[in-house]
GROMACS .gro file of C-alpha atoms in nm:
model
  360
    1UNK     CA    1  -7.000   2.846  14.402
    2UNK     CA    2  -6.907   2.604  14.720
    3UNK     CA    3  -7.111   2.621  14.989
    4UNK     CA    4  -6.893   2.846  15.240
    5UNK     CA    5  -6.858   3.097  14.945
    6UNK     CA    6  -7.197   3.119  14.957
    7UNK     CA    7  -7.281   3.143  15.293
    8UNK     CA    8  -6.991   3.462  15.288
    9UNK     CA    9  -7.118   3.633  14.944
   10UNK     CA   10  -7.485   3.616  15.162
   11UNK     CA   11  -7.309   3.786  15.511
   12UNK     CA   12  -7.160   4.068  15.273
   13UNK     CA   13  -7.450   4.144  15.105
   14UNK     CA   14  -7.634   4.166  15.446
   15UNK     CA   15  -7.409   4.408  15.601
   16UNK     CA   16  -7.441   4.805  15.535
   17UNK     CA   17  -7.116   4.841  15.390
   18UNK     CA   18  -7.136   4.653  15.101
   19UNK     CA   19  -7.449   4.925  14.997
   20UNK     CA   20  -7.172   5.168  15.000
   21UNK     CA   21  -6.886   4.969  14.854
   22UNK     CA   22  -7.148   4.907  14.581
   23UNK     CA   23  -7.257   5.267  14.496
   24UNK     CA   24  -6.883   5.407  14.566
   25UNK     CA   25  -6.944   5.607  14.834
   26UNK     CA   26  -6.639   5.900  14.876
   27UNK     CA   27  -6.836   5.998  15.234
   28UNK     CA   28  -6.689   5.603  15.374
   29UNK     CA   29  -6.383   5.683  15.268
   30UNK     CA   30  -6.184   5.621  15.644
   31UNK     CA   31  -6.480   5.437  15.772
   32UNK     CA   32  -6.358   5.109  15.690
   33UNK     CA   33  -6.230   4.968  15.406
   34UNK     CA   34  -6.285   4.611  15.222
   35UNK     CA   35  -5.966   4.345  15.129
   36UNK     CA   36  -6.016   4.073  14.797
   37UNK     CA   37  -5.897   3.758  14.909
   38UNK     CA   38  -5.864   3.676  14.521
   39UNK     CA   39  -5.569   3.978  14.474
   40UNK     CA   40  -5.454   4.003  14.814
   41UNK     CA   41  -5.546   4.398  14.768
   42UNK     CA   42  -5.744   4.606  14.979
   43UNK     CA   43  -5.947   4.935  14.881
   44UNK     CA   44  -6.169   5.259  14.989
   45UNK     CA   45  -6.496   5.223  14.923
   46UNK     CA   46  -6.493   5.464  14.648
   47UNK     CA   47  -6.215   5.259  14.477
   48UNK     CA   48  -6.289   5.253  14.125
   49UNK     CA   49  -6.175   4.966  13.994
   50UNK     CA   50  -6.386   4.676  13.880
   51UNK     CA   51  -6.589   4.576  14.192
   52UNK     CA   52  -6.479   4.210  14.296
   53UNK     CA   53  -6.750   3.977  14.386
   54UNK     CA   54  -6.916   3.929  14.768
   55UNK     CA   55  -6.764   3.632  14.852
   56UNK     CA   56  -6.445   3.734  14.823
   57UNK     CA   57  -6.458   4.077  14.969
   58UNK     CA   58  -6.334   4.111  15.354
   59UNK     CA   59  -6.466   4.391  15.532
   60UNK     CA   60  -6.155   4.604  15.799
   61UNK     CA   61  -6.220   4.873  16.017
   62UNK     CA   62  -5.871   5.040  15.912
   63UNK     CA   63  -5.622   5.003  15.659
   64UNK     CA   64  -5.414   4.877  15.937
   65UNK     CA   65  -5.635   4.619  16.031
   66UNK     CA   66  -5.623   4.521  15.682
   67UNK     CA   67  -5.288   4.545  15.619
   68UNK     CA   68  -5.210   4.343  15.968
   69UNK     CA   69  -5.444   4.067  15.773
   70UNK     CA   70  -5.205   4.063  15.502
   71UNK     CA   71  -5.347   4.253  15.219
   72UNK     CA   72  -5.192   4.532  15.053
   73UNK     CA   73  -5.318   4.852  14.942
   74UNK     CA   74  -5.446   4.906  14.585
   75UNK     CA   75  -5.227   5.149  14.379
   76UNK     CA   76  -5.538   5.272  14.239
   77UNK     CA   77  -5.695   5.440  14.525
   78UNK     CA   78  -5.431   5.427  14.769
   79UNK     CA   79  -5.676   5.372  15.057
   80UNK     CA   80  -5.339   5.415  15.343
   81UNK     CA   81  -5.412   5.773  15.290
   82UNK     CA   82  -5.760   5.774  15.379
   83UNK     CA   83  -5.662   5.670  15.709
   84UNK     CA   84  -5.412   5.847  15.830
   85UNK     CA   85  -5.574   5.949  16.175
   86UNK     CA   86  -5.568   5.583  16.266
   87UNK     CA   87  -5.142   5.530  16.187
   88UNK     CA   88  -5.054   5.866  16.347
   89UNK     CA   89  -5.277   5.764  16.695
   90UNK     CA   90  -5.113   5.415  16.670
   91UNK     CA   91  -4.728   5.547  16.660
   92UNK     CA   92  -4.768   5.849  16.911
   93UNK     CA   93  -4.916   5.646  17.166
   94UNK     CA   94  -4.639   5.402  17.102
   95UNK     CA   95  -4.396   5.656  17.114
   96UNK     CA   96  -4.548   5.768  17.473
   97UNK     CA   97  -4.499   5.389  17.633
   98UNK     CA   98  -4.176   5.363  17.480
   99UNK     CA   99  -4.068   5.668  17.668
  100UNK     CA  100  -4.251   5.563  18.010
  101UNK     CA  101  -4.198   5.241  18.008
  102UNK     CA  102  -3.890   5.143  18.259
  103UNK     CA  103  -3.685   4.924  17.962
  104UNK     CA  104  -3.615   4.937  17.651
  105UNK     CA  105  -3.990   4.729  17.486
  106UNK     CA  106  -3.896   4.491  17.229
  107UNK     CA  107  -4.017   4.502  16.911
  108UNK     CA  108  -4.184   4.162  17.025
  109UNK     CA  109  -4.334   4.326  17.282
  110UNK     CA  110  -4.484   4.653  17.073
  111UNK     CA  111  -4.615   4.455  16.854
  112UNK     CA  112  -4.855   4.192  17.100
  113UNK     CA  113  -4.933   4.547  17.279
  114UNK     CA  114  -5.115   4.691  16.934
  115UNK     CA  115  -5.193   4.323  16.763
  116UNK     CA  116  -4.966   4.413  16.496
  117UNK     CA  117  -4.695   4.149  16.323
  118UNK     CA  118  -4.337   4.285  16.395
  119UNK     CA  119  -4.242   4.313  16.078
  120UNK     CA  120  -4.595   4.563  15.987
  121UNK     CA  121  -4.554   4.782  16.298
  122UNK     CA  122  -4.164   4.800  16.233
  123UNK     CA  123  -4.248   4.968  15.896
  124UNK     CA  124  -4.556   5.150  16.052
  125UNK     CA  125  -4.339   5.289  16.285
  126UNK     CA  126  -4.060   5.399  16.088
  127UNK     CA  127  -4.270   5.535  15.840
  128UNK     CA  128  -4.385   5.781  16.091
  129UNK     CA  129  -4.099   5.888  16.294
  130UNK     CA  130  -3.810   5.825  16.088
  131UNK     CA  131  -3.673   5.597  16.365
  132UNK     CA  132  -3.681   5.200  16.420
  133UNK     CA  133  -3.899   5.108  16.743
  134UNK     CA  134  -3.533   5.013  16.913
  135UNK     CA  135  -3.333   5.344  16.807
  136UNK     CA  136  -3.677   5.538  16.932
  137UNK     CA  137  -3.594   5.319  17.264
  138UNK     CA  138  -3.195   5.384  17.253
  139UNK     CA  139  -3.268   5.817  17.178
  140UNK     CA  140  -3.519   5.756  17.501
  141UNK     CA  141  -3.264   5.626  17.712
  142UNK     CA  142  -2.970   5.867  17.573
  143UNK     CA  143  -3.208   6.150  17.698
  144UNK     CA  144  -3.255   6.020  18.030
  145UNK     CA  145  -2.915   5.888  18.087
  146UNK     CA  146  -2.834   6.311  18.024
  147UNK     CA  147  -3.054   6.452  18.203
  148UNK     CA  148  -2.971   6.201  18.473
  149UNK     CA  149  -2.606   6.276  18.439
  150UNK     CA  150  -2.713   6.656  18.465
  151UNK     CA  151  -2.905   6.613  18.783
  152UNK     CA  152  -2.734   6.366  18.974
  153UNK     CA  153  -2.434   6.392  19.201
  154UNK     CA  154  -2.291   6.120  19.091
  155UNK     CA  155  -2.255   5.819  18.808
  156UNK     CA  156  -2.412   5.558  18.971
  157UNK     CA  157  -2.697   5.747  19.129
  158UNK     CA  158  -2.776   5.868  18.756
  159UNK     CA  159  -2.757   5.515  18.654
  160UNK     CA  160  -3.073   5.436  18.831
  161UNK     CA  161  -3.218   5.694  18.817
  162UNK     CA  162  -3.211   5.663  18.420
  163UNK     CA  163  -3.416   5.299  18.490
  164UNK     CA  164  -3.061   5.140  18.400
  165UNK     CA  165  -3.089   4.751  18.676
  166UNK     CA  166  -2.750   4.737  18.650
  167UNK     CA  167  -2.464   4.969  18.621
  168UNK     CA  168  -2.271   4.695  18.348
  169UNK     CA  169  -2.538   4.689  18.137
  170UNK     CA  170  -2.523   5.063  18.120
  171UNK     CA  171  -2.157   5.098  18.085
  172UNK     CA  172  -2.195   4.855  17.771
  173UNK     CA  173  -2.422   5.131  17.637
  174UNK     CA  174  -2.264   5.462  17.773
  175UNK     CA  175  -2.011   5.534  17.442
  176UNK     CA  176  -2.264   5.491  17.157
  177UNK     CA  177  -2.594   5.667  17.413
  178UNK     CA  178  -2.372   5.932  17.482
  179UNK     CA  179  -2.058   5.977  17.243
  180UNK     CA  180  -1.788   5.950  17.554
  181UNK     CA  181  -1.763   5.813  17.896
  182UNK     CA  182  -2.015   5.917  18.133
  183UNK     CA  183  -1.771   6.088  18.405
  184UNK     CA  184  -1.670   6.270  18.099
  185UNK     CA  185  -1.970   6.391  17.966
  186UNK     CA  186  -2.030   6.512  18.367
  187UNK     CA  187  -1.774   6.693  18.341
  188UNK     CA  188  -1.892   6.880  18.017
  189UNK     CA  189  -1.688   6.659  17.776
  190UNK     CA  190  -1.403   6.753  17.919
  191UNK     CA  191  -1.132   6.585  17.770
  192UNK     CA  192  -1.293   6.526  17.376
  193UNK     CA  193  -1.101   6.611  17.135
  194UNK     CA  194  -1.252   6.807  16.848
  195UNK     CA  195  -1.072   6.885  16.532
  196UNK     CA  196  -1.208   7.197  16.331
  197UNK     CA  197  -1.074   7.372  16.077
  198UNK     CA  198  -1.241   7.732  15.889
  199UNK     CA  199  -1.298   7.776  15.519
  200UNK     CA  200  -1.479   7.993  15.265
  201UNK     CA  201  -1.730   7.859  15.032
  202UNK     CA  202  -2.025   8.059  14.821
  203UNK     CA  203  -2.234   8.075  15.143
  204UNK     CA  204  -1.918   8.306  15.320
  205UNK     CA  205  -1.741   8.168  15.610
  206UNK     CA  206  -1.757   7.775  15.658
  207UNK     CA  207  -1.686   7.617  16.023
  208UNK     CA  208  -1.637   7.209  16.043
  209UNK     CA  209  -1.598   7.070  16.314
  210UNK     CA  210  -1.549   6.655  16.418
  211UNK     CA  211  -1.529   6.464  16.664
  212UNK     CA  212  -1.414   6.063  16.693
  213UNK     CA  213  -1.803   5.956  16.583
  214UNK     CA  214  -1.782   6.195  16.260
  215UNK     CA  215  -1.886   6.581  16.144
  216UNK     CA  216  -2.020   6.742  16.475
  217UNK     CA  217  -2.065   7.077  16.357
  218UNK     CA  218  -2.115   7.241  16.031
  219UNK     CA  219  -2.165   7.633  16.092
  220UNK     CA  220  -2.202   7.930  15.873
  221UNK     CA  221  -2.143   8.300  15.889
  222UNK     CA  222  -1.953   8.604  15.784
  223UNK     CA  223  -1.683   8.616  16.055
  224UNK     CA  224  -1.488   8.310  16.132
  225UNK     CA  225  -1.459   8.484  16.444
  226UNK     CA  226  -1.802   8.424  16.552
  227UNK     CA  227  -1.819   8.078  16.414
  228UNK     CA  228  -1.540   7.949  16.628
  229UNK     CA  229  -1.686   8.153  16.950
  230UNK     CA  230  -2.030   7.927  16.846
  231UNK     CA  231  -1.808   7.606  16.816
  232UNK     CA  232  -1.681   7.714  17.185
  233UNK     CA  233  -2.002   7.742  17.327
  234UNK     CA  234  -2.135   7.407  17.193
  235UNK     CA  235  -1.808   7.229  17.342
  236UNK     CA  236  -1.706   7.454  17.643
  237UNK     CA  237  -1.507   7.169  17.753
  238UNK     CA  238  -1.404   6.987  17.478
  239UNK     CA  239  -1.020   7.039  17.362
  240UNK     CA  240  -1.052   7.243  17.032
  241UNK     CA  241  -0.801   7.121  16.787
  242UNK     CA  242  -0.760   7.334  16.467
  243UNK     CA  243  -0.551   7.350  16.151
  244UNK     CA  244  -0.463   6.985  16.181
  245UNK     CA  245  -0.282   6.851  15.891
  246UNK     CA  246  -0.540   6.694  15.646
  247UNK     CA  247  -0.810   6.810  15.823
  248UNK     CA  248  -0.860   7.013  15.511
  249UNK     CA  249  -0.971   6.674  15.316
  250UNK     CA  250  -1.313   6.713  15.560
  251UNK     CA  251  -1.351   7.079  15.483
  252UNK     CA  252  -1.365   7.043  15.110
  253UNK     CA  253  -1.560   6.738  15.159
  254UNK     CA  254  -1.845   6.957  15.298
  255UNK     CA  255  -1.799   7.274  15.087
  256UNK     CA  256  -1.880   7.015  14.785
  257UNK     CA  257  -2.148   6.923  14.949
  258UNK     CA  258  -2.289   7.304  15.006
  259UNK     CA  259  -2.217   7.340  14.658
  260UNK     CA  260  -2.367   7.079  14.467
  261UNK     CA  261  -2.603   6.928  14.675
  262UNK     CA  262  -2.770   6.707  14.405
  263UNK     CA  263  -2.446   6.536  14.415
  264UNK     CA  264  -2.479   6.447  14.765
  265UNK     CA  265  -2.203   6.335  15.013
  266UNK     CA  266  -2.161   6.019  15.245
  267UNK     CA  267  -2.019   6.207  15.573
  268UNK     CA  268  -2.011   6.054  15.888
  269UNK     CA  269  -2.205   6.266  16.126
  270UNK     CA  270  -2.202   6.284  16.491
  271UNK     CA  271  -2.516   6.401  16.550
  272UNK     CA  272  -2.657   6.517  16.861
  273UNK     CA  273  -2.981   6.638  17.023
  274UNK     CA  274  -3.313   6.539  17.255
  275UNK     CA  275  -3.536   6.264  17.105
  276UNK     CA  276  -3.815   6.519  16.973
  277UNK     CA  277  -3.488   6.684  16.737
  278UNK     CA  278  -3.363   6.393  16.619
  279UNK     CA  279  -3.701   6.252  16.514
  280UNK     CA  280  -3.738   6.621  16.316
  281UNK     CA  281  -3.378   6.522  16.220
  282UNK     CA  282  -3.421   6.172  16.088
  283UNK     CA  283  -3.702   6.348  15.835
  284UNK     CA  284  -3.532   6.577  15.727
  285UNK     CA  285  -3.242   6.361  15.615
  286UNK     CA  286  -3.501   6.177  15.392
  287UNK     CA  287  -3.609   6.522  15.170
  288UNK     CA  288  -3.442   6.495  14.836
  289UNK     CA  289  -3.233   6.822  14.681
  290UNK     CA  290  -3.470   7.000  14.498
  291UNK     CA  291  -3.789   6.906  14.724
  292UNK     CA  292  -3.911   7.136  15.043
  293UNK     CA  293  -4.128   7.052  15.341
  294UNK     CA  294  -4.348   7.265  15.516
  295UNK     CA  295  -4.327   7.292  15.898
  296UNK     CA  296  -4.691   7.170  15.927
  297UNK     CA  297  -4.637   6.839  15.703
  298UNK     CA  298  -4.322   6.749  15.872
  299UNK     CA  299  -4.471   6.790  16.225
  300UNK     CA  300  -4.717   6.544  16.088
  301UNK     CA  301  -4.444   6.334  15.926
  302UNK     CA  302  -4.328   6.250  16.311
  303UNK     CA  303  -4.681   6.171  16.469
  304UNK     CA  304  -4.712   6.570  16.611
  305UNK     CA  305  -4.917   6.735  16.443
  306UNK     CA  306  -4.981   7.012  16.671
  307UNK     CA  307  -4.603   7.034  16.760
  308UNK     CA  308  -4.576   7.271  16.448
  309UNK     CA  309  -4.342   7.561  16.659
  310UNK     CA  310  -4.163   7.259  16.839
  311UNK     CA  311  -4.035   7.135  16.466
  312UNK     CA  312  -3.941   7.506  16.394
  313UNK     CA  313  -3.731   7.487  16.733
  314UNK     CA  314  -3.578   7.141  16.600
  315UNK     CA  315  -3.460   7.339  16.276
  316UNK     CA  316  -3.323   7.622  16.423
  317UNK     CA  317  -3.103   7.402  16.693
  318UNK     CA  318  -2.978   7.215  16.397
  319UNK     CA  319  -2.565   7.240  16.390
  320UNK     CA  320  -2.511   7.069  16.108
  321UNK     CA  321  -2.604   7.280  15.834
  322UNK     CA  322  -2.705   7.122  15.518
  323UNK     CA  323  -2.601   6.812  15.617
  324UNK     CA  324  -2.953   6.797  15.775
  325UNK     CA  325  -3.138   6.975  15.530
  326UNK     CA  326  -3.311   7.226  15.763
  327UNK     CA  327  -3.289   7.515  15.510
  328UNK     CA  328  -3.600   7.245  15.257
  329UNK     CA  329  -3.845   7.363  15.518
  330UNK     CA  330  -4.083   7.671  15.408
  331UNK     CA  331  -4.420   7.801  15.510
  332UNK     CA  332  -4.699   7.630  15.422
  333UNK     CA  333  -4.792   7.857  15.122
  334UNK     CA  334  -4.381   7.800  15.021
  335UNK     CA  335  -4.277   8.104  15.150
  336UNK     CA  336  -3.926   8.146  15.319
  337UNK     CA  337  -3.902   8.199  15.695
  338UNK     CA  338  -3.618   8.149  15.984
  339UNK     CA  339  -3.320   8.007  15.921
  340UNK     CA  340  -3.010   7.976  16.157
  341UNK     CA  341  -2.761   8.133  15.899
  342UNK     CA  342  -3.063   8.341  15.753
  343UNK     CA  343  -3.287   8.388  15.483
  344UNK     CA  344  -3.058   8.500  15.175
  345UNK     CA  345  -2.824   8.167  15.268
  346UNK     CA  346  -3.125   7.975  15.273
  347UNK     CA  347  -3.243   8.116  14.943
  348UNK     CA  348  -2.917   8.061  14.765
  349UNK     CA  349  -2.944   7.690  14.850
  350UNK     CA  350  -3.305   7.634  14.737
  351UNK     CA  351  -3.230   7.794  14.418
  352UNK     CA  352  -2.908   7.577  14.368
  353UNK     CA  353  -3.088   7.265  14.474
  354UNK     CA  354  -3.376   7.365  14.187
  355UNK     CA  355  -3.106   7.379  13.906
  356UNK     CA  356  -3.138   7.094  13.652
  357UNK     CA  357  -2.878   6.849  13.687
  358UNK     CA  358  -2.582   6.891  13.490
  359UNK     CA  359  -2.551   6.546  13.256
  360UNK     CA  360  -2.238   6.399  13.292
   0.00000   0.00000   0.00000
């Protein structure tokens, strides 16, 4: 053994931790955890695998702080898990500058704030909201730049007030933040065109709606009626376009999609909603067929935790129906609760999604 080995197996054995990494302990468990220089792997203290020797262990605070070192959790006792406290403080304070702060931060700049490499806190970070750092940073802005718009009498007083230095640089951004000019979208989108047409499927009555961006609506019912009055409502401005010719290429599109959902369909969506919803969104989007959610984990999938009736809220504004999987969230004991087009639609789909596959 060289001489620095040495002198590092005699500092481990000296400090407390390594009387608990020895013996196992399940109560340090979150405490800290210990990286092997040897594997480039880093553990719980409980891990059981065959205990490496002291001069190569590395003793971290957080799995964070060893993962930030460069070691990578051990598939054994997945010791991420064991700190999951740390990672959720981390991203929602995060999120919180990133919606103060008066720019857009940089992923450069996030990641010198928390002493994180960019590449670790991009992962961290979309691991935990479903977003990139910069598309958190663009849905910041997008709600501003609305509520702004909303407030404001006009354009350019918006523009500032939306922490926009220059109106060009906002302009550049206006289309994709807000999905049409901003005079426009003053003016209650007056002047979109949105093409719709109304089907039937297994579910009943079948509403799609798109705009330029891609599906903006996907509605269910029992009276086509009512759906278009909802489509209406959600574009009071907007010039409604229905029964365009092959328009009906869309509609099928989606009833396939309603219908086999294991299959799964690539449709350009035009989705739309405050930050907080599309984080809920994003999540969603990720739950396979056949898999549910419970309100509680997917608040806690975003960084919330406690924003359990706020995620409920997300679900129900959801216009898109299964095209953002809303109807995979249950209780936490798995029982069935809200659901925009209600409970016996949401049912139906849960039990479809359950099926085996057919093999083709």
């Amino acid at each position: 053994m060289s001489r620095r080995h040495a002198e590092n197996a005699a500092h481990i054995i000296q400090d407390p931790r390594w009387v608990q990494v020895e013996a196992r302990d399940p109560a340090a468990d979150g405490r800290f955890c210990y990286g092997v220089i040897t594997t480039g792997v880093y553990c719980r203290p409980s891990c059981p695998s065959r205990r490496a020797r002291p001069e190569h262990i590395r003793f971290y605070d957080s799995a964070m702080a060893a993962e930030a070192a460069g070691f990578r959790p051990c598939r054994r006792c997945r010791p991420e898990q064991a700190d999951p406290g740390g990672r959720q403080a981390l991203i929602t304070a995060l999120c919180r500058h990133i919606e103060q702060a008066d720019h857009s931060p940089t992923l450069a700049e996030l990641s010198a704030r928390v002493g994180l490499s960019p590449g670790h806190l991009q992962r961290l970070f979309k691991a935990g909201t479903g977003l990139s750092p910069r598309a958190y940073a663009q849905a910041c802005r997008a709600e501003r730049v609305r509520r702004a718009l909303a407030r404001e009498r006009s354009v350019t007083e918006a523009i500032f007030e939306a922490g926009y230095g220059a109106g060009s640089r906002f302009y550049e951004e206006a289309d994709q933040l807000l999905g049409m000019p901003p005079g426009r979208y003053r003016a209650g989108g007056a002047g979109t065109e949105i093409r719709f047409a109304v089907g039937q499927c297994s579910l009943g009555a079948i509403l799609v709606a798109m705009s330029d961006k891609g599906i903006c609506a996907i509605l269910l019912g029992d009276d086509a009626e009512a759906l278009l009055r909802e489509l209406q409502e959600r574009f009071p401005a907007a010039r409604l376009i229905g029964g365009e010719t092959g328009f009906e290429q869309w509609v099928a599109r989606v009833v396939g999609l309603v219908e086999c959902p294991r299959q799964g369909q690539d449709l350009p969506l035009d989705i739309r909603g405050t930050v907080f919803q599309q984080k809920v969104w994003q999540v969603l989007r990720q739950i396979p067929a056949g898999a549910t959610i419970s309100y509680a984990e997917l608040a806690r999938r975003i960084g919330q935790p406690r924003a359990v009736r706020a995620v409920a809220g997300a679900c129900a504004a959801n216009a898109l129906a299964v095209a953002i999987p809303c109807h995979r969230v249950v209780r936490t004991d798995g029982g069935l609760s809200g659901y925009r087009w209600g409970i016996a639609r949401k049912r139906q789909l849960l039990a479809r999604e359950a099926e085996p596959a057919e093999e083709g």
